[in-house]
Coordinates of C-alpha atoms in Angstrom, one line a residue:
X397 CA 14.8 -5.7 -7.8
X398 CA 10.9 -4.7 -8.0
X399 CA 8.7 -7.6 -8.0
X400 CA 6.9 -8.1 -11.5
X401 CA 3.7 -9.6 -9.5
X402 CA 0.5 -8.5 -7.6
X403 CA -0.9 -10.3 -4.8
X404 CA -4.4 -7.6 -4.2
X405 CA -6.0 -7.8 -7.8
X406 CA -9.9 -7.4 -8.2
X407 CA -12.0 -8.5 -11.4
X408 CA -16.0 -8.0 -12.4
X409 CA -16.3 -10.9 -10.1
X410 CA -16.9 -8.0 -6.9
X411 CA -16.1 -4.5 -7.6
X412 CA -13.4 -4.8 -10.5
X413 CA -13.6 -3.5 -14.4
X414 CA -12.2 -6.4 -16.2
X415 CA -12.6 -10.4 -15.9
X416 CA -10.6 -12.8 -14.5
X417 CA -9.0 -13.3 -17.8
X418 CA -8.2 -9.8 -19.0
X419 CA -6.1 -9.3 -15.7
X420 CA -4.2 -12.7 -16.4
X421 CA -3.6 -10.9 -19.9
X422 CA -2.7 -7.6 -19.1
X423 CA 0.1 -9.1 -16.2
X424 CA 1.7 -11.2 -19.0
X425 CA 2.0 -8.0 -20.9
X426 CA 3.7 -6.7 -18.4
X427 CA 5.6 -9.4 -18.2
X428 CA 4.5 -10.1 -14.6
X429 CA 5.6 -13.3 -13.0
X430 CA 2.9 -14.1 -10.6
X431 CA -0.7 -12.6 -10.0
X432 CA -2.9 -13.5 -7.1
X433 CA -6.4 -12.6 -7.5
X434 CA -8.0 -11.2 -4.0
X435 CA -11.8 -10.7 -4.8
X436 CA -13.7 -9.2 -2.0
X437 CA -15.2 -11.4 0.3
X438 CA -18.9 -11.8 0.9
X439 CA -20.4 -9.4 3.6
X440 CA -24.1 -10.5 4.1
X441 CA -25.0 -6.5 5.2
X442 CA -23.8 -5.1 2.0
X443 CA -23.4 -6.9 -1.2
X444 CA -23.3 -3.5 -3.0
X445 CA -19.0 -4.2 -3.6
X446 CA -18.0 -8.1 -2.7
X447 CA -18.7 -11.5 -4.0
X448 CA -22.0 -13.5 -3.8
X449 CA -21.8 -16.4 -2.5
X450 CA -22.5 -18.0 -5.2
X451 CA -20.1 -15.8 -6.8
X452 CA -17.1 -17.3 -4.7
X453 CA -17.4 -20.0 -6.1
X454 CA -17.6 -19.6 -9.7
X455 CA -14.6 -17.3 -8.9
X456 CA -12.4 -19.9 -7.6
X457 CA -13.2 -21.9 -10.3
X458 CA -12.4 -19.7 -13.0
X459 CA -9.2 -18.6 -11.6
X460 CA -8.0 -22.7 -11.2
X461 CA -8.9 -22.6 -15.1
X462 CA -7.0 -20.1 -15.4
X463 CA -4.1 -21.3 -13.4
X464 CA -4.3 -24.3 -15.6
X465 CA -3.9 -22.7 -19.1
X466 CA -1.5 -20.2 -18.3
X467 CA 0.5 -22.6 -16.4
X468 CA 3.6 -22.5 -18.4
X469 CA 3.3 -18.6 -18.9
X470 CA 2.2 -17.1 -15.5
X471 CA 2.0 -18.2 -12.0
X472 CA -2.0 -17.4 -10.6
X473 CA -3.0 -17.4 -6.9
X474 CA -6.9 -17.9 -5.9
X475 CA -7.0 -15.6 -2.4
X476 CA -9.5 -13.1 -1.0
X477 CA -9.6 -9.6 0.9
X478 CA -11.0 -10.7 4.2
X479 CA -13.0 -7.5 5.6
X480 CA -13.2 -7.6 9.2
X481 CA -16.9 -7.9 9.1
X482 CA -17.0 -11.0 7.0
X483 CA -18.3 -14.3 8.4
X484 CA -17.0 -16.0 5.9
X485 CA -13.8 -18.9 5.9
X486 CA -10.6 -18.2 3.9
X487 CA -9.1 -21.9 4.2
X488 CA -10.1 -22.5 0.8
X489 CA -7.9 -19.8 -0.8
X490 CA -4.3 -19.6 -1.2
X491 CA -3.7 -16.8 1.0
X492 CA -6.1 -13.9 2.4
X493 CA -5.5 -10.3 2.8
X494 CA -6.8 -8.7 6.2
X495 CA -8.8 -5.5 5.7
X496 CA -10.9 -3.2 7.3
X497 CA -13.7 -1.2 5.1
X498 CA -16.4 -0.4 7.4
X499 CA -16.1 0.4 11.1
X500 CA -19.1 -0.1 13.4
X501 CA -21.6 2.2 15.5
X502 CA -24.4 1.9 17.4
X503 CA -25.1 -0.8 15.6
X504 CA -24.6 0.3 12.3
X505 CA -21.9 -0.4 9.9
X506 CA -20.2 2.4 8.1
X507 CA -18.2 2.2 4.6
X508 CA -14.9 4.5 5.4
X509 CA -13.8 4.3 2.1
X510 CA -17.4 5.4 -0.3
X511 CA -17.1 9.1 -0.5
X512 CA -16.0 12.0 1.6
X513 CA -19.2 13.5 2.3
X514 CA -20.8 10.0 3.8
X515 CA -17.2 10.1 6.4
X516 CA -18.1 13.4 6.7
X517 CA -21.9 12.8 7.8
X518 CA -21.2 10.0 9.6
X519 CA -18.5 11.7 12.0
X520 CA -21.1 14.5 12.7
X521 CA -24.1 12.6 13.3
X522 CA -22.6 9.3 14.8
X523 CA -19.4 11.1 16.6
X524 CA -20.5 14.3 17.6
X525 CA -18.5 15.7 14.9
X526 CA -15.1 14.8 16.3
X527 CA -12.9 13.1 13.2
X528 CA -10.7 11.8 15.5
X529 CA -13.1 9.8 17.7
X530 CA -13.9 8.4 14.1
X531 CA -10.3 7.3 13.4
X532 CA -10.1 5.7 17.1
X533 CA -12.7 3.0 16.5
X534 CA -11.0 2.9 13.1
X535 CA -7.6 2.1 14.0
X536 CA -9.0 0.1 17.2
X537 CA -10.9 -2.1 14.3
X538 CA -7.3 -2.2 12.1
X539 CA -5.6 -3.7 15.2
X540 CA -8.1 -6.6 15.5
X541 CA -8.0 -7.5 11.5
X542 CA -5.4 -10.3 11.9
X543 CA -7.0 -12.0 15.1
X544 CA -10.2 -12.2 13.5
X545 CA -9.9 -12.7 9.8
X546 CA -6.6 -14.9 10.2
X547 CA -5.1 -13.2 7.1
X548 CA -1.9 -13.9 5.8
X549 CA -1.3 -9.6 5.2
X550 CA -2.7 -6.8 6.2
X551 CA -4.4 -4.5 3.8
X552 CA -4.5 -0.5 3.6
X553 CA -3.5 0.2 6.8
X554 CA -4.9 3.8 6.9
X555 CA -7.7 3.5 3.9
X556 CA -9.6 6.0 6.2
X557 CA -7.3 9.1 5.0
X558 CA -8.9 8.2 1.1
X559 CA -11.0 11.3 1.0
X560 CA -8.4 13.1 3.5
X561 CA -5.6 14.4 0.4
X562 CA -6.6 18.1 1.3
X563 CA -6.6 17.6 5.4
X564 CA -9.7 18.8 5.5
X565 CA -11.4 16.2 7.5
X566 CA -8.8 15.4 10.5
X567 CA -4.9 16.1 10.6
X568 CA -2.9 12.9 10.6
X569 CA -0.1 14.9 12.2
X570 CA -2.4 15.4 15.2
X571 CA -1.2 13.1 18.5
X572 CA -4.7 11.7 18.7
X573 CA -4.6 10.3 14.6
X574 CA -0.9 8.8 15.2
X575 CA -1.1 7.8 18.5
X576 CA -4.1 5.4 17.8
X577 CA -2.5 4.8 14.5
X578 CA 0.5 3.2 16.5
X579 CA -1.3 1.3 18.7
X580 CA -2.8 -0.4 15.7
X581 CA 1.0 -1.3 14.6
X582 CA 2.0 -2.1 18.0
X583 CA -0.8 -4.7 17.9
X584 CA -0.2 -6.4 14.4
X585 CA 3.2 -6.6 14.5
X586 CA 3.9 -9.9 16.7
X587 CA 1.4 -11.5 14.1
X588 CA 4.4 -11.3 11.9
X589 CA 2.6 -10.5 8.6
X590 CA 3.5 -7.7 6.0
X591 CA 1.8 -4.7 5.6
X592 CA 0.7 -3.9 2.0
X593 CA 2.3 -0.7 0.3
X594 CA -1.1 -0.2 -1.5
X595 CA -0.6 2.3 -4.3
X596 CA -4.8 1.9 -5.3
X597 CA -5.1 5.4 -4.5
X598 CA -2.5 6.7 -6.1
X599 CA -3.6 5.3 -9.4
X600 CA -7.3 6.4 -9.1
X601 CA -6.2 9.8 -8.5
X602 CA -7.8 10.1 -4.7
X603 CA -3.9 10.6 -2.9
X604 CA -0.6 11.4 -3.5
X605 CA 0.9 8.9 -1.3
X606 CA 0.6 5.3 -0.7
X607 CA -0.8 3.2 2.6
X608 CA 0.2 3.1 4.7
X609 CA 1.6 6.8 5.0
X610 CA 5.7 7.2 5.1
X611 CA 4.9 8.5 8.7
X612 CA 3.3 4.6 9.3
X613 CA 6.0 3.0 7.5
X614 CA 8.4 4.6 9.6
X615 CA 6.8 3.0 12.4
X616 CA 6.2 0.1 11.0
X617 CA 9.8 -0.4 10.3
X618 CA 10.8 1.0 13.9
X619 CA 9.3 -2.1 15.2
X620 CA 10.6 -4.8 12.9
X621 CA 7.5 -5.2 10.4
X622 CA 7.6 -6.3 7.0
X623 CA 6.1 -4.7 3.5
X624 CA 4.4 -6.3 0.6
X625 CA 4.2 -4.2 -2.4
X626 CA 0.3 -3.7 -3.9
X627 CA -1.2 -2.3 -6.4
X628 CA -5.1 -3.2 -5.2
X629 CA -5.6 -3.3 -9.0
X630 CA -9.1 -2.8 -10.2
X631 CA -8.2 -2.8 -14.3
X632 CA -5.2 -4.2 -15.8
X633 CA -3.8 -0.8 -16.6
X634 CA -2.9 -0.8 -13.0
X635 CA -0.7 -3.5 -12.2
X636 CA 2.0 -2.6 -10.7
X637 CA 1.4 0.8 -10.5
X638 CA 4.6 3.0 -9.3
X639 CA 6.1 0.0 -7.3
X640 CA 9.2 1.7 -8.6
X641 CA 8.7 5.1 -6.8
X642 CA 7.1 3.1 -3.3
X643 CA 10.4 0.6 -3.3
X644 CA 12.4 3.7 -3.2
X645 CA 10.9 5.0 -0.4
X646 CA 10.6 2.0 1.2
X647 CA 14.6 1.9 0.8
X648 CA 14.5 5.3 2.1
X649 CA 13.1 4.4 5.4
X650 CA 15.0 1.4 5.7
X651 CA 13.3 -1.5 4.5
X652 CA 15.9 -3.9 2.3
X653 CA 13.7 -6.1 1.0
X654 CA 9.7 -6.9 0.3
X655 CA 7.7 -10.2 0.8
X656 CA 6.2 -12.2 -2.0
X657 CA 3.6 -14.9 -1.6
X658 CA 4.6 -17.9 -3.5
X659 CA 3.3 -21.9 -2.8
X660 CA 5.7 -22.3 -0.4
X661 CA 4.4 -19.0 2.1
X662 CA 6.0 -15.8 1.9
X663 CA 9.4 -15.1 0.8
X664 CA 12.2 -12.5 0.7
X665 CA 12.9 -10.0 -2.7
X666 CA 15.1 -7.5 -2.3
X667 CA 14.6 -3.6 -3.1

């Protein structure tokens, strides 16, 4: 059975195309059951993509109005995407996604996911061109999201290979990418939270596959971990984009069932 629900849904409150109330909308139509909005949280060294601060706060009190008038139709969930560089507290949402979107470097921080040819110019200025000393602090950031944001899931495991569809910036066949790649797992996994499926990229034509990669997901379920499927919607059109096609390869590697966050924690669905 896939999951008619979204727990990584973004609105015009950070870096999303609709409101609040268009998502609420366009779930219903899809005859979701539950939607949890997971607006970006504030980073106070680039407010180019997240929340204000004020911002959080007028978004939590628009999606509680919502909650309340579409009660009897829908069930709605106030969290937030925890970046790892965000000072910010997450005991006031319902649940909070653990991600990583910038790594950091003498000093500087570094968007991985803004275009190709800033990853690009960052790995030859900043790395001395070597993509896969890039991925290291990467993954070596991904490992550390749980300790330090205290997230409830983890988010886009391997968001770096966005701009990577042709291979053209590092193979993530090579030992170095997967080795430091599995370390990250190794790390994360006696936290006992799910990894997102996150088919974001998919939808927005960047990749053909999900995150984290089947190769990942292998290992992930190697080592006992648990899935979560996501659409990281930024537009209604979006929800629950190819859960379908990720739940069958989810049930191709193994996994029998996926978590879904309800009042109560996190509970079991089957594939």
């Amino acid at each position: 059975m896939i999951p008619k629900m979204n727990f990584h849904t973004h609105t015009t409150f950070c870096d999303g195309k609709e409101t609040a109330e268009s998502m609420v909308l366009a779930a219903m139509e899809k005859n979701f059951t539950s939607l949890g909005f997971s607006g970006h949280s504030y980073t106070y060294f680039d407010e180019r993509y997240c929340m204000s601060k004020k911002g959080v706060k007028e978004y939590q009190k628009e999606v509680l109005r919502l909650k309340e008038v579409y009660a009897e139709k829908i069930s709605i969930y106030c969290g937030i995407e925890q970046d790892f560089y965000s000072e910010e507290f997450v005991s006031e949402f319902d649940y909070a996604i653990g991600s990583v979107h910038y790594i950091k470097k003498d000093g500087q921080f570094l968007l991985v996911d803004e275009a190709p040819e800033i990853m690009k110019k960052d790995i030859q200025e900043l790395f001395g061109g070597d993509p896969y000393a890039y991925a290291k602090v990467y993954f070596e950031t991904v490992a550390g999201v749980l300790d330090k944001t205290k997230a409830d899931m983890i988010g886009h495991f391997d968001l770096l290979t966005k701009f990577n569809e042709s291979k053209d910036i590092f193979e993530t066949s090579d030992s170095r990418y997967r080795n430091y790649g599995i370390d990250a797992i190794e790390a994360l996994i006696p936290y006992h939270k799910p990894f997102e499926i996150n088919t974001g990229a998919i939808y927005r034509g960047m990749r053909s596959e999900a995150y984290p990669s089947p190769d990942f997901l292998k290992e992930i379920k190697k080592r006992g971990g648990t899935i979560l499927l996501s659409s990281d919607s930024h537009d209604g059109n979006s929800l629950g984009f190819r859960f379908h096609e990720v739940a069958s390869l989810a049930k191709e590697i193994g996994f029998a069932s996926t978590l879904v966050w309800t009042p109560k924690g996190f509970e079991e669905m089957g594939l």
